[in-house]
Coordinates of C-alpha atoms in Angstrom, one line a residue:
M1 CA 22.7 -69.2 9.3
L2 CA 25.9 -68.2 11.7
K3 CA 24.4 -66.9 14.4
L4 CA 27.1 -64.0 16.0
P5 CA 27.2 -63.5 19.9
I6 CA 26.6 -59.7 19.3
E7 CA 24.2 -59.7 23.0
K8 CA 26.6 -56.9 25.1
Q9 CA 27.9 -59.0 26.9
R10 CA 28.8 -61.0 24.6
V11 CA 30.9 -58.5 22.6
T12 CA 32.2 -56.2 25.4
G13 CA 35.1 -57.8 26.5
P14 CA 36.4 -58.8 22.9
A15 CA 36.2 -55.3 22.3
L16 CA 38.3 -54.1 25.0
L17 CA 41.3 -55.9 24.2
V18 CA 40.9 -54.9 20.7
L19 CA 40.3 -51.8 21.7
M20 CA 43.9 -51.6 24.5
S21 CA 45.6 -53.3 22.2
L22 CA 45.4 -50.7 19.1
V23 CA 45.0 -47.6 21.1
L24 CA 48.2 -49.1 23.0
Y25 CA 49.6 -49.7 19.4
L26 CA 49.3 -46.0 18.5
F27 CA 51.6 -44.7 21.4
D28 CA 54.1 -46.7 19.9
P29 CA 57.2 -46.9 20.1
E30 CA 57.1 -45.5 23.8
S31 CA 54.5 -48.0 25.1
Y32 CA 56.4 -50.1 24.0
Q33 CA 59.5 -48.9 25.9
L34 CA 57.3 -48.8 28.9
L35 CA 54.7 -51.6 28.6
A36 CA 56.7 -54.4 27.1
F37 CA 58.1 -57.9 28.9
Y38 CA 61.7 -57.0 29.5
R39 CA 63.0 -58.7 32.0
T40 CA 65.4 -56.4 33.3
G41 CA 62.1 -54.4 34.0
I42 CA 60.5 -56.8 35.7
S43 CA 63.1 -57.6 38.2
E44 CA 63.4 -54.5 39.1
F45 CA 60.4 -55.0 40.5
E46 CA 58.3 -53.9 37.2
W47 CA 55.8 -55.9 37.8
W48 CA 53.3 -54.4 35.9
R49 CA 54.6 -55.5 32.9
L50 CA 53.4 -59.3 33.6
V51 CA 50.4 -58.4 32.3
S52 CA 50.6 -55.1 29.7
A53 CA 53.3 -57.4 27.9
N54 CA 50.5 -58.1 26.8
L55 CA 48.8 -55.3 25.1
I56 CA 51.7 -54.4 23.0
H57 CA 52.2 -55.2 20.2
T58 CA 56.2 -55.1 17.7
N59 CA 54.1 -53.6 14.3
F60 CA 50.3 -53.5 12.8
N61 CA 49.7 -56.6 11.4
H62 CA 50.6 -58.2 15.1
V63 CA 47.6 -56.7 16.4
L64 CA 45.8 -57.1 12.9
L65 CA 47.1 -61.5 13.9
N66 CA 46.1 -60.7 17.5
A67 CA 42.3 -59.4 17.3
A68 CA 41.5 -62.0 14.0
G69 CA 42.7 -64.4 17.3
I70 CA 40.1 -62.8 19.5
I71 CA 37.5 -61.9 16.7
L72 CA 37.9 -65.7 15.4
L73 CA 37.3 -67.1 19.4
W74 CA 34.7 -64.7 19.6
A75 CA 32.9 -66.6 17.1
L76 CA 33.5 -70.0 18.4
H77 CA 33.3 -69.3 22.3
G78 CA 31.2 -65.9 22.7
Y79 CA 27.4 -67.2 23.6
Y80 CA 29.7 -68.6 26.5
Y81 CA 31.2 -64.6 27.5
Q82 CA 30.6 -63.1 30.6
T83 CA 32.9 -59.4 31.2
F84 CA 33.9 -59.8 33.8
Q85 CA 34.9 -63.6 34.1
Y86 CA 36.1 -64.3 30.1
L87 CA 38.6 -60.1 31.2
T88 CA 39.6 -62.4 34.6
I89 CA 40.4 -65.5 32.1
C90 CA 42.1 -63.2 29.5
L91 CA 43.9 -62.0 33.0
L92 CA 45.1 -64.9 34.3
C93 CA 46.2 -66.6 31.1
S94 CA 48.1 -63.4 30.4
L95 CA 50.1 -63.7 34.2
G96 CA 50.3 -67.9 33.3
T97 CA 52.0 -66.6 30.5
T98 CA 54.6 -64.2 30.6
I99 CA 54.9 -65.5 35.0
G100 CA 55.9 -68.7 33.0
I101 CA 58.5 -67.0 30.3
F102 CA 60.2 -65.2 33.3
Y103 CA 60.9 -68.7 35.2
F104 CA 62.1 -71.4 32.6
N105 CA 63.0 -68.9 29.3
P106 CA 65.4 -67.1 31.2
S107 CA 67.1 -66.5 27.7
L108 CA 64.0 -64.1 26.2
I109 CA 64.5 -60.1 27.3
W110 CA 61.8 -58.9 25.3
Y111 CA 58.0 -60.2 25.1
A112 CA 54.6 -58.9 24.1
G113 CA 51.9 -59.8 22.9
L114 CA 48.3 -61.5 23.4
S115 CA 48.8 -64.9 21.4
G116 CA 49.3 -66.7 25.0
A117 CA 46.7 -65.1 26.2
L118 CA 44.6 -66.6 23.5
H119 CA 46.3 -70.3 23.8
G120 CA 44.3 -70.2 26.8
I121 CA 41.2 -69.1 26.4
F122 CA 40.7 -71.4 23.9
V123 CA 41.1 -74.3 25.7
W124 CA 38.4 -72.5 28.6
G125 CA 36.1 -72.3 25.4
A126 CA 36.8 -76.0 24.0
Y127 CA 36.3 -76.9 27.4
R128 CA 32.9 -75.1 27.8
D129 CA 32.7 -77.0 24.7
I130 CA 33.0 -79.8 25.8
R131 CA 30.9 -79.8 29.2
E132 CA 27.6 -78.4 26.9
G133 CA 28.1 -82.4 25.2
L134 CA 29.3 -80.7 21.9
K135 CA 31.9 -84.0 20.3
T136 CA 34.2 -80.5 18.5
G137 CA 35.2 -79.3 22.3
W138 CA 37.3 -82.5 22.0
V139 CA 38.3 -82.4 18.3
L140 CA 39.4 -78.4 19.5
M141 CA 41.3 -79.2 22.2
L142 CA 43.5 -81.7 20.8
G143 CA 44.0 -80.0 17.6
L144 CA 45.4 -77.2 19.9
W145 CA 47.5 -79.7 21.6
V146 CA 49.1 -81.4 18.4
K147 CA 49.8 -77.4 17.5
I148 CA 51.3 -76.7 20.8
A149 CA 53.3 -80.6 20.7
Y150 CA 54.1 -78.9 17.0
E151 CA 56.0 -75.8 17.3
Q152 CA 57.7 -76.8 20.4
F153 CA 59.1 -79.8 17.6
S154 CA 59.4 -77.5 15.0
G155 CA 60.5 -74.5 16.1
P156 CA 57.8 -71.3 15.3
S157 CA 56.9 -69.9 11.9
A158 CA 59.4 -68.3 9.8
E159 CA 56.5 -66.6 7.9
I160 CA 54.5 -65.4 11.1
S161 CA 57.9 -64.0 12.0
A162 CA 58.4 -62.2 8.5
L163 CA 55.0 -61.0 9.5
I164 CA 54.9 -59.8 12.9
D165 CA 58.5 -58.3 12.6
A166 CA 59.7 -60.5 15.5
A167 CA 60.5 -63.8 16.5
V168 CA 57.0 -66.1 17.3
A169 CA 57.5 -66.9 20.7
I170 CA 56.2 -70.6 20.7
E171 CA 56.8 -70.8 24.6
A172 CA 54.1 -68.0 25.4
H173 CA 51.8 -70.6 23.1
L174 CA 53.1 -73.0 25.6
Y175 CA 52.5 -71.2 28.9
G176 CA 48.6 -69.8 27.9
A177 CA 47.9 -73.4 27.4
I178 CA 48.7 -75.0 30.7
T179 CA 47.3 -71.8 32.4
G180 CA 43.8 -72.9 30.1
T181 CA 44.0 -75.8 31.6
L182 CA 44.8 -75.5 35.0
L183 CA 41.9 -73.2 35.4
V184 CA 40.2 -75.8 33.0
I185 CA 40.5 -78.6 35.9
G186 CA 40.0 -75.8 38.7
L187 CA 36.5 -75.4 37.3
Y188 CA 36.3 -78.5 36.7
I189 CA 36.6 -79.6 40.7
V190 CA 34.7 -76.5 41.6
N191 CA 31.9 -78.2 39.6
L192 CA 31.8 -81.4 40.0
I193 CA 31.7 -80.2 44.7
N194 CA 29.2 -78.2 43.8
T195 CA 27.3 -81.0 42.0
K196 CA 28.0 -83.2 45.0
K197 CA 27.1 -80.5 46.9
A198 CA 23.3 -80.4 45.9
R199 CA 22.7 -84.5 46.0

């Protein structure tokens, strides 16, 4: 029987993400106008959009898809979650996603959604599996990068685009995963240094 990580420190971070996404959606379209990634706004120093855009969604289907992603990753890797650490990783992956879009995709004017950050959190979870000696971690990591490569060559899913009433920003998935990879490389180096010091 599957034992879910229901301890408070495992659940709080994901629950907060889902709750914030739902609450902000209740205030749509005002919340979208004020908080979504908007290139001109960011250029005019509305820098909060680099973070808040990740919690804004195009429609309720979009909210549900991202909430399902949060819950799925929690079920998969929640036993590694600590509230502050989880939210910090989510924040960094969110920033990595939107900063990547801002600098490398100048034609993308609007962006909203958490899927980029979720790809980064997925990378972190797979890395933790690898550290624990689980071969499934390597399978998950490889599977994610195969998915991202497929998206980059084949383009976004038309079905998902229709469901969320917006083009799927596959660039966000790439930048989120790259940010997650950079984070785990940093963690690996820190752990290596600490291990050497302990000897």
